Amino acid sequence: MSVQREQWGSRIGFVLAAAGGAIGLGNIWKFPYVAGQNGGAAFILIYLAASLLIAFPILIGEIFIGRKGQRNPVGSFRIVGQNRSIWTSFGYLGVLTGFIILSYYNVVAGWSLGYIIEALRGVFSGFEDPLMAGFHYELLMANPKWIIGWQAIFAAISVTVVYAGVQNGIEKYSKILMPLFLMILLFLVVWGIILDSEGKGLAFLFKPDWSVVKGKTILEALGQAFFSLSLGMGAMLTYGSYLKSDDNILSSALMVAILDVLIAILAGIAIFTAVFAMGLSPDSGPGLVFKVLPAVFAKLPGGTLFGVLFFLLLTIAAVTSAISLLEVISSYFVDEKNYTRHKVVVIVGIITFFLGIPSALSFGYWKNVTFFGLNFFGMLDYVSANIMLPLGGLAIAILLGWQLKKNDVITELRKGAENIVDASPWSLLSSKVYLSQRFNNGLIWHWIIRYVAPVVILLVFLYSLGLI
Ligand code: TRP
């Protein structure tokens, strides 16, 4: 175990990789549809509060455990949790959660991949009525060959990337592709705002109607904050395990969180302005983005090209997220079970593909097979994102807040606070003065992680169960 562990080349390497893993379908596909189902603005405000108050501090905690443990989630939880099996079991829970999330993530990422081809074929330009985009989506969903085929191809792509170890190459491309994605998104935001001349979309996004908030709304907002930041199953922990000991966790985490939330909000604006401008319904569920954006591209000059580019970039964003999931699961089997890496990656890839098939079918053939009112896909998503991830977060908070000594935790957290030199536009936010004076003494963070985060997560659980 004395082998020197690989480390990020630079702090920006960590930020890019972690942001690349965090930004994905969760921001562009899931956030708008869950917000739409939960009534819009009130949900979004709760999501923002959950991100700031709970998810961000836990993100710091998760990276912390990875850097301290220098291992995969199981190994790091074991070391940082001083060998107590209760902590180690949360590492296992993470690996299990990873399997589940990856299984259905592949399905939706497959849609995005398939939509590149739909766009290339010029299908979108034939949508004279916005509703036609929705019919086209339904048509594809009724075709299991289409869904499972693209799911398989997407899964094969992410397996190949992890197998060949070209993630570093992806990091390089991310520097170009992420800003490009951001630009397209910004364009769609502006276009959407122009379309939404009556401002109904913006009102839906920013004028909260608190009467729609139920226990489930709060739980889903918390789950979305976790899912979007890739939190609570060990992905960020694994990235943290490659972080240098003199890099400052807090400032790195801040950049990742800001980018992630920003992209989700932009996607929300782009989608809901278009939804209302075209008279579509905001609560149409997992198909929302695929029903709305093609209708937007249909009317946009150069829409075909835009459509191709958009779904291409979305697919790439999904690849960088999927590989973060695959990587965590694989690193567990490699580190702890001594399996060879190549073998593990392929086997895990195949298992998650088959595990995803019922999810794929639940949009067509198995539409009517339901559990507690959710189809198979919906159930997996609900349980993993809204229960398993926050449970993982709860474990992180209790481990750091209650099990470890406050002084040790704070000393580790403060490392690198003096090294924050940053030439990026974010330097204003992450500047030494700002951070070290405000938060970087770690006391506020420790207080949140010890009292606020665990209590709030527990309350949200109880509230959504109707127990309080
Ligand atoms: N956060 C990613 C997204 O928004 C998905 C993801 C990648 C994820 N790794 C994860 C979600 C780990 C939860 C846990 O698309």
Coordinates of C-alpha atoms and ligand atoms in Angstrom, one line a residue:
M1 CA 0.0 0.0 0.0
S2 CA 3.0 2.3 -0.1
V3 CA 2.7 2.7 -3.8
Q4 CA 2.5 6.4 -4.7
R5 CA -1.0 7.2 -5.7
E6 CA -1.5 9.1 -8.9
Q7 CA -2.4 12.7 -8.4
W8 CA -4.0 15.5 -10.4
G9 CA -1.5 17.5 -12.4
S10 CA -3.0 20.7 -11.2
R11 CA -5.9 22.0 -9.1
I12 CA -7.7 22.8 -12.3
G13 CA -7.3 19.2 -13.3
F14 CA -9.3 18.2 -10.3
V15 CA -11.9 20.8 -10.8
L16 CA -12.4 19.9 -14.5
A17 CA -12.6 16.2 -13.8
A18 CA -15.0 16.6 -10.9
A19 CA -17.1 19.2 -12.7
G20 CA -17.1 16.9 -15.8
G21 CA -18.4 14.1 -13.7
A22 CA -20.9 16.3 -12.0
I23 CA -22.3 18.0 -15.0
G24 CA -24.3 15.6 -17.1
L25 CA -27.8 14.4 -17.6
G26 CA -28.6 15.4 -14.0
N27 CA -28.4 19.1 -15.0
I28 CA -29.9 19.1 -18.4
W29 CA -32.3 16.2 -18.4
K30 CA -33.2 15.5 -14.8
F31 CA -33.2 18.9 -13.2
P32 CA -35.8 20.4 -15.6
Y33 CA -38.2 17.5 -15.5
V34 CA -38.1 17.0 -11.8
A35 CA -38.5 20.8 -11.3
G36 CA -41.4 20.7 -13.8
Q37 CA -43.1 17.9 -12.0
N38 CA -42.7 19.7 -8.7
G39 CA -44.2 23.0 -9.7
G40 CA -41.1 25.0 -10.6
A41 CA -39.8 27.9 -8.6
A42 CA -40.5 26.6 -5.1
F43 CA -38.7 23.4 -5.9
I44 CA -35.9 25.3 -7.4
L45 CA -35.4 27.5 -4.4
I46 CA -35.5 24.4 -2.1
Y47 CA -32.9 22.8 -4.4
L48 CA -30.7 25.8 -4.2
A49 CA -31.0 25.9 -0.4
A50 CA -30.2 22.2 -0.2
S51 CA -27.2 22.6 -2.5
L52 CA -25.8 25.5 -0.5
L53 CA -26.6 24.3 3.0
I54 CA -26.3 20.5 2.7
A55 CA -24.8 19.3 -0.5
F56 CA -21.9 21.8 -0.7
P57 CA -20.7 21.1 2.9
I58 CA -21.0 17.4 2.3
L59 CA -19.2 17.7 -1.0
I60 CA -16.3 19.1 1.0
G61 CA -16.6 16.2 3.4
E62 CA -16.7 13.6 0.7
I63 CA -13.6 15.0 -1.0
F64 CA -12.0 15.1 2.5
I65 CA -12.6 11.5 3.2
G66 CA -11.1 10.5 -0.2
R67 CA -8.0 12.6 0.3
K68 CA -7.5 11.3 3.8
G69 CA -8.2 7.7 2.9
Q70 CA -6.4 7.7 -0.4
R71 CA -8.5 4.8 -1.6
N72 CA -11.7 3.8 -3.2
P73 CA -14.9 4.4 -1.2
V74 CA -14.9 1.2 0.7
G75 CA -11.2 1.5 1.6
S76 CA -11.4 5.2 2.4
F77 CA -14.4 4.8 4.7
R78 CA -12.6 1.9 6.4
I79 CA -9.5 4.0 7.0
V80 CA -11.1 7.2 7.9
G81 CA -13.8 5.4 9.9
Q82 CA -11.0 3.7 11.9
N83 CA -12.0 0.2 10.8
R84 CA -15.4 0.3 12.2
S85 CA -17.6 -1.9 10.1
I86 CA -20.5 0.6 10.2
W87 CA -18.5 3.1 8.2
T88 CA -17.1 0.6 5.8
S89 CA -20.7 -0.5 5.1
F90 CA -21.4 2.9 3.7
G91 CA -18.6 2.4 1.3
Y92 CA -20.4 -0.7 0.1
L93 CA -23.6 1.1 -0.1
G94 CA -21.9 3.6 -2.4
V95 CA -20.7 0.9 -4.7
L96 CA -24.3 -0.6 -4.8
T97 CA -25.7 2.8 -5.5
G98 CA -23.3 3.3 -8.3
F99 CA -24.4 0.1 -10.0
I100 CA -28.1 1.2 -9.8
I101 CA -27.5 4.7 -11.0
L102 CA -25.2 3.7 -13.9
S103 CA -27.8 1.1 -15.0
Y104 CA -30.5 3.7 -15.8
Y105 CA -28.1 6.5 -16.6
N106 CA -27.0 4.4 -19.6
V107 CA -30.6 4.3 -20.8
V108 CA -31.1 8.0 -20.9
A109 CA -27.6 8.7 -22.2
G110 CA -28.6 6.2 -25.0
W111 CA -31.5 8.5 -25.9
S112 CA -29.2 11.4 -26.1
L113 CA -26.9 9.4 -28.4
G114 CA -29.8 8.3 -30.5
Y115 CA -31.0 11.9 -30.8
I116 CA -27.8 12.9 -32.4
I117 CA -28.8 10.6 -35.3
E118 CA -32.4 11.8 -35.3
A119 CA -31.0 15.4 -35.6
L120 CA -28.6 14.4 -38.3
R121 CA -31.4 12.8 -40.3
G122 CA -33.2 16.1 -40.2
V123 CA -36.1 14.7 -38.3
F124 CA -36.4 17.8 -36.2
S125 CA -36.9 20.1 -39.2
G126 CA -40.1 18.2 -40.0
F127 CA -41.8 19.1 -36.7
E128 CA -44.3 21.7 -37.9
D129 CA -46.2 21.6 -34.6
P130 CA -44.3 21.5 -31.3
L131 CA -46.5 18.6 -30.3
M132 CA -44.9 16.5 -33.0
A133 CA -41.6 16.4 -31.2
G134 CA -43.5 14.8 -28.3
F135 CA -45.1 12.2 -30.6
H136 CA -41.8 11.4 -32.1
Y137 CA -40.4 10.8 -28.6
E138 CA -43.3 8.5 -27.7
L139 CA -42.7 6.6 -31.0
L140 CA -39.1 6.0 -30.1
M141 CA -40.0 5.0 -26.5
A142 CA -42.3 2.4 -27.9
N143 CA -39.4 0.8 -29.8
P144 CA -37.3 -1.3 -27.4
K145 CA -34.8 -2.0 -30.1
W146 CA -34.0 1.7 -30.4
I147 CA -33.7 2.2 -26.7
I148 CA -31.7 -0.9 -25.8
G149 CA -29.6 -0.5 -28.9
W150 CA -28.4 3.0 -28.0
Q151 CA -28.2 2.0 -24.4
A152 CA -25.7 -0.7 -25.4
I153 CA -23.7 1.5 -27.6
F154 CA -23.5 4.2 -24.9
A155 CA -22.5 1.6 -22.3
A156 CA -19.8 0.3 -24.7
I157 CA -18.4 3.8 -25.2
S158 CA -18.0 4.5 -21.5
V159 CA -16.5 1.0 -21.0
T160 CA -14.0 1.7 -23.8
V161 CA -13.0 5.0 -22.3
V162 CA -12.3 3.6 -18.9
Y163 CA -10.8 0.4 -20.3
A164 CA -8.4 2.3 -22.5
G165 CA -7.7 4.8 -19.7
V166 CA -8.2 7.8 -21.9
Q167 CA -9.9 9.9 -19.2
N168 CA -6.9 12.2 -19.3
G169 CA -7.5 12.9 -22.9
I170 CA -11.1 13.7 -22.0
E171 CA -9.8 16.2 -19.5
K172 CA -8.0 18.0 -22.3
Y173 CA -11.1 18.0 -24.5
S174 CA -13.2 19.2 -21.6
K175 CA -11.4 22.4 -21.6
I176 CA -12.8 23.1 -25.0
L177 CA -16.0 21.3 -24.9
M178 CA -17.4 22.5 -21.6
P179 CA -17.1 26.1 -22.6
L180 CA -18.7 25.3 -25.9
F181 CA -21.6 23.5 -24.2
L182 CA -22.0 26.5 -21.9
M183 CA -22.1 28.8 -25.0
I184 CA -24.8 26.7 -26.7
L185 CA -26.8 26.7 -23.5
L186 CA -26.5 30.4 -23.1
F187 CA -27.7 30.8 -26.7
L188 CA -30.7 28.6 -25.9
V189 CA -31.4 30.7 -22.8
V190 CA -31.4 33.9 -24.8
W191 CA -33.5 32.4 -27.5
G192 CA -35.9 31.0 -25.0
I193 CA -36.3 34.3 -23.2
I194 CA -37.1 35.9 -26.6
L195 CA -39.7 33.2 -27.4
D196 CA -41.3 33.5 -24.0
S197 CA -42.6 36.9 -24.7
E198 CA -45.2 36.8 -22.0
G199 CA -42.7 35.7 -19.4
K200 CA -44.7 32.7 -18.3
G201 CA -41.6 30.4 -18.3
L202 CA -39.6 32.8 -16.2
A203 CA -42.5 33.1 -13.8
F204 CA -42.7 29.4 -13.5
L205 CA -39.0 29.3 -12.7
F206 CA -38.7 32.2 -10.4
K207 CA -42.1 32.9 -8.8
P208 CA -42.6 30.3 -6.1
D209 CA -46.0 28.9 -5.3
W210 CA -45.4 27.4 -1.9
S211 CA -48.7 25.7 -1.9
V212 CA -47.4 23.0 -4.2
V213 CA -44.6 22.0 -1.7
K214 CA -45.1 18.6 -0.2
G215 CA -42.8 16.2 1.7
K216 CA -41.9 14.6 -1.5
T217 CA -41.0 17.9 -3.1
I218 CA -38.4 18.6 -0.4
L219 CA -37.0 15.0 -0.6
E220 CA -36.7 15.3 -4.4
A221 CA -35.0 18.7 -4.2
L222 CA -32.5 17.2 -1.7
G223 CA -32.0 14.1 -3.9
Q224 CA -31.5 16.3 -7.0
A225 CA -28.8 18.3 -5.2
F226 CA -27.0 15.1 -4.4
F227 CA -27.5 13.5 -7.8
S228 CA -26.4 16.6 -9.7
L229 CA -23.2 17.0 -7.6
S230 CA -22.5 13.2 -7.9
L231 CA -22.6 13.1 -4.1
G232 CA -23.1 10.4 -1.6
M233 CA -21.9 7.3 -3.4
G234 CA -18.1 7.9 -3.5
A235 CA -17.5 9.4 -6.9
M236 CA -16.3 12.7 -5.4
L237 CA -14.5 10.7 -2.8
T238 CA -12.6 8.9 -5.5
Y239 CA -11.7 12.2 -7.2
G240 CA -10.6 13.5 -3.8
S241 CA -8.3 10.6 -3.4
Y242 CA -6.2 11.9 -6.2
L243 CA -6.1 15.4 -4.8
K244 CA -2.7 16.7 -3.6
S245 CA -2.4 17.2 0.1
D246 CA -1.6 20.9 -0.3
D247 CA -4.6 21.6 -2.5
N248 CA -7.3 23.4 -0.7
I249 CA -10.4 21.3 -0.6
L250 CA -12.8 24.1 0.0
S251 CA -11.9 26.3 -2.9
S252 CA -11.8 23.3 -5.3
A253 CA -15.2 22.1 -4.1
L254 CA -16.7 25.6 -4.5
M255 CA -15.8 25.9 -8.1
V256 CA -17.3 22.5 -8.9
A257 CA -20.5 23.3 -7.1
I258 CA -20.9 26.7 -8.7
L259 CA -20.4 25.3 -12.2
D260 CA -22.8 22.5 -11.6
V261 CA -25.7 24.6 -10.1
L262 CA -25.2 27.3 -12.8
I263 CA -25.5 24.8 -15.6
A264 CA -28.7 23.3 -14.1
I265 CA -30.3 26.7 -13.7
L266 CA -29.4 27.7 -17.3
A267 CA -30.8 24.4 -18.6
G268 CA -34.0 25.2 -16.6
I269 CA -34.3 28.6 -18.2
A270 CA -33.7 27.3 -21.7
I271 CA -36.3 24.5 -21.3
F272 CA -39.1 26.3 -19.4
T273 CA -39.1 29.4 -21.5
A274 CA -39.5 27.2 -24.5
V275 CA -42.1 25.0 -22.8
F276 CA -44.4 27.9 -22.1
A277 CA -43.8 29.7 -25.3
M278 CA -44.8 26.6 -27.3
G279 CA -47.7 25.7 -25.1
L280 CA -46.3 22.4 -23.9
S281 CA -46.7 21.1 -20.4
P282 CA -43.9 21.5 -17.9
D283 CA -44.7 18.2 -16.0
S284 CA -44.4 15.7 -18.8
G285 CA -41.7 13.7 -16.9
P286 CA -38.4 12.1 -18.1
G287 CA -39.1 12.9 -21.7
L288 CA -39.4 16.7 -21.2
V289 CA -36.0 17.7 -22.7
F290 CA -36.4 15.4 -25.6
K291 CA -39.9 16.6 -26.3
V292 CA -39.1 20.3 -26.0
L293 CA -35.7 21.0 -27.4
P294 CA -36.3 19.3 -30.8
A295 CA -39.4 21.5 -31.2
V296 CA -37.1 24.5 -30.5
F297 CA -34.6 23.3 -33.0
A298 CA -37.4 22.8 -35.6
K299 CA -38.1 26.5 -35.6
L300 CA -34.5 27.7 -35.2
P301 CA -32.5 28.8 -38.3
G302 CA -29.7 26.3 -38.6
G303 CA -31.7 24.1 -36.1
T304 CA -30.5 20.8 -37.5
L305 CA -26.9 21.7 -36.9
F306 CA -27.8 23.1 -33.5
G307 CA -29.6 19.9 -32.6
V308 CA -26.7 17.7 -33.6
L309 CA -24.3 19.8 -31.7
F310 CA -26.5 20.0 -28.6
F311 CA -27.1 16.3 -28.4
L312 CA -23.5 15.5 -29.2
L313 CA -22.3 17.7 -26.3
L314 CA -25.0 16.4 -24.0
T315 CA -23.8 12.8 -24.8
I316 CA -20.2 13.8 -24.1
A317 CA -21.2 15.3 -20.8
A318 CA -23.0 12.1 -20.1
V319 CA -19.9 10.0 -20.9
T320 CA -17.8 12.0 -18.5
S321 CA -20.4 11.4 -15.8
A322 CA -20.9 7.7 -16.6
I323 CA -17.2 7.1 -16.5
S324 CA -17.1 8.6 -13.0
L325 CA -19.6 6.0 -11.9
L326 CA -17.9 3.1 -13.7
E327 CA -14.6 4.2 -12.3
V328 CA -15.8 4.1 -8.7
I329 CA -17.3 0.7 -8.9
S330 CA -14.3 -0.6 -10.8
S331 CA -11.7 0.9 -8.4
Y332 CA -13.4 -0.9 -5.6
F333 CA -13.0 -4.3 -7.2
V334 CA -9.4 -3.5 -8.3
D335 CA -8.2 -2.1 -5.0
E336 CA -10.1 -4.4 -2.6
K337 CA -10.4 -7.6 -4.5
N338 CA -7.2 -7.4 -6.6
Y339 CA -9.0 -8.1 -9.8
T340 CA -7.4 -6.9 -13.0
R341 CA -8.6 -3.5 -14.0
H342 CA -9.5 -4.4 -17.6
K343 CA -11.5 -7.4 -16.7
V344 CA -13.4 -5.6 -14.0
V345 CA -14.3 -2.7 -16.3
V346 CA -15.8 -5.0 -18.9
I347 CA -17.7 -7.1 -16.4
V348 CA -19.1 -4.2 -14.5
G349 CA -20.1 -2.6 -17.9
I350 CA -22.0 -5.7 -18.9
I351 CA -23.7 -6.2 -15.6
T352 CA -24.9 -2.6 -15.5
F353 CA -26.1 -2.9 -19.1
F354 CA -28.3 -5.9 -18.2
L355 CA -29.4 -4.2 -15.0
G356 CA -30.6 -1.3 -17.1
I357 CA -32.8 -3.3 -19.5
P358 CA -35.9 -3.3 -17.2
S359 CA -35.4 0.5 -16.9
A360 CA -35.2 0.7 -20.7
L361 CA -38.4 -1.3 -21.1
S362 CA -40.3 0.7 -18.5
F363 CA -40.8 3.5 -21.1
G364 CA -42.6 1.2 -23.5
Y365 CA -43.5 -2.5 -22.9
W366 CA -43.4 -2.3 -19.2
K367 CA -45.0 1.1 -18.9
N368 CA -47.8 -0.3 -16.8
V369 CA -45.6 -2.3 -14.4
T370 CA -45.5 -0.1 -11.4
F371 CA -44.2 0.0 -7.8
F372 CA -45.8 2.6 -5.5
G373 CA -47.0 4.3 -8.6
L374 CA -43.6 4.5 -10.3
N375 CA -42.4 2.4 -13.1
F376 CA -39.2 0.4 -12.7
F377 CA -37.0 3.2 -14.0
G378 CA -38.8 5.7 -11.7
M379 CA -38.5 3.5 -8.7
L380 CA -34.7 2.9 -9.2
D381 CA -34.2 6.6 -9.7
Y382 CA -36.3 7.5 -6.7
V383 CA -34.7 5.1 -4.3
S384 CA -31.1 5.7 -5.4
A385 CA -31.1 9.5 -5.8
N386 CA -33.5 10.4 -3.0
I387 CA -32.7 7.8 -0.4
M388 CA -29.4 6.1 -1.0
L389 CA -27.4 9.2 -1.9
P390 CA -28.6 11.3 1.0
L391 CA -28.0 8.3 3.3
G392 CA -24.4 8.3 2.1
G393 CA -24.3 12.0 2.8
L394 CA -25.6 11.5 6.2
A395 CA -22.8 9.0 6.9
I396 CA -20.2 11.5 5.7
A397 CA -21.6 14.2 8.0
I398 CA -21.8 12.0 11.0
L399 CA -18.4 10.4 10.5
L400 CA -16.7 13.8 10.1
G401 CA -18.8 15.7 12.6
W402 CA -19.1 13.3 15.4
Q403 CA -16.6 10.4 15.0
L404 CA -13.4 12.3 14.2
K405 CA -11.7 14.9 16.4
K406 CA -12.7 18.4 15.4
N407 CA -9.1 19.7 15.5
D408 CA -7.8 17.0 13.2
V409 CA -10.6 17.6 10.7
I410 CA -10.1 21.3 10.7
T411 CA -6.3 21.1 10.3
E412 CA -6.7 18.9 7.3
L413 CA -9.4 21.2 5.8
R414 CA -7.2 24.2 6.2
K415 CA -4.4 22.7 4.2
G416 CA -3.5 24.7 1.1
A417 CA -5.5 27.7 2.2
E418 CA -2.4 29.8 1.7
N419 CA -1.8 28.4 -1.8
I420 CA -4.9 29.7 -3.4
V421 CA -3.6 31.5 -6.4
D422 CA -6.0 31.4 -9.3
A423 CA -6.0 33.2 -12.6
S424 CA -9.4 32.1 -13.6
P425 CA -12.5 34.3 -13.7
W426 CA -13.6 32.6 -10.5
S427 CA -10.6 34.0 -8.7
L428 CA -12.9 36.7 -7.3
L429 CA -14.9 34.0 -5.5
S430 CA -12.1 31.7 -4.5
S431 CA -9.6 34.4 -3.7
K432 CA -7.5 33.8 -0.7
V433 CA -8.8 36.8 1.2
Y434 CA -12.4 36.0 0.6
L435 CA -12.3 32.3 1.4
S436 CA -9.8 32.2 4.2
Q437 CA -11.4 35.0 6.1
R438 CA -15.0 33.8 5.6
F439 CA -15.0 30.1 5.6
N440 CA -11.6 28.7 5.4
N441 CA -11.1 28.5 9.1
G442 CA -13.5 25.6 8.7
L443 CA -15.5 26.4 11.7
I444 CA -18.7 27.2 9.9
W445 CA -18.3 24.1 7.8
H446 CA -17.7 22.0 10.8
W447 CA -20.8 23.3 12.5
I448 CA -22.9 22.6 9.5
I449 CA -21.5 19.1 9.0
R450 CA -22.0 18.3 12.7
Y451 CA -25.4 19.8 13.4
V452 CA -27.2 21.2 10.4
A453 CA -26.6 18.6 7.7
P454 CA -27.5 15.4 9.6
V455 CA -30.5 17.0 11.3
V456 CA -31.9 18.4 8.1
I457 CA -31.4 15.1 6.2
L458 CA -33.1 13.2 8.9
L459 CA -35.9 15.7 9.1
V460 CA -36.4 15.5 5.4
F461 CA -36.6 11.7 5.5
L462 CA -39.1 11.8 8.3
Y463 CA -41.1 14.6 6.7
S464 CA -41.3 12.8 3.3
L465 CA -42.5 9.6 5.1
G466 CA -45.3 11.7 6.6
L467 CA -43.9 11.0 10.1
I468 CA -43.7 14.7 11.0
Ligands
TRP1 N1 -23.9 14.0 -11.5 C1 -24.1 13.4 -12.7 C2 -25.1 14.2 -13.5 O1 -25.6 15.2 -13.1 C3 -24.4 11.9 -12.6 C4 -23.5 11.2 -11.7 C5 -22.2 10.9 -12.0 C6 -23.7 10.8 -10.4 N2 -21.6 10.3 -10.9 C7 -22.5 10.2 -9.9 C8 -24.8 10.9 -9.6 C9 -22.5 9.7 -8.7 C10 -24.8 10.4 -8.3 C11 -23.6 9.8 -7.8 O2 -25.5 13.8 -14.6

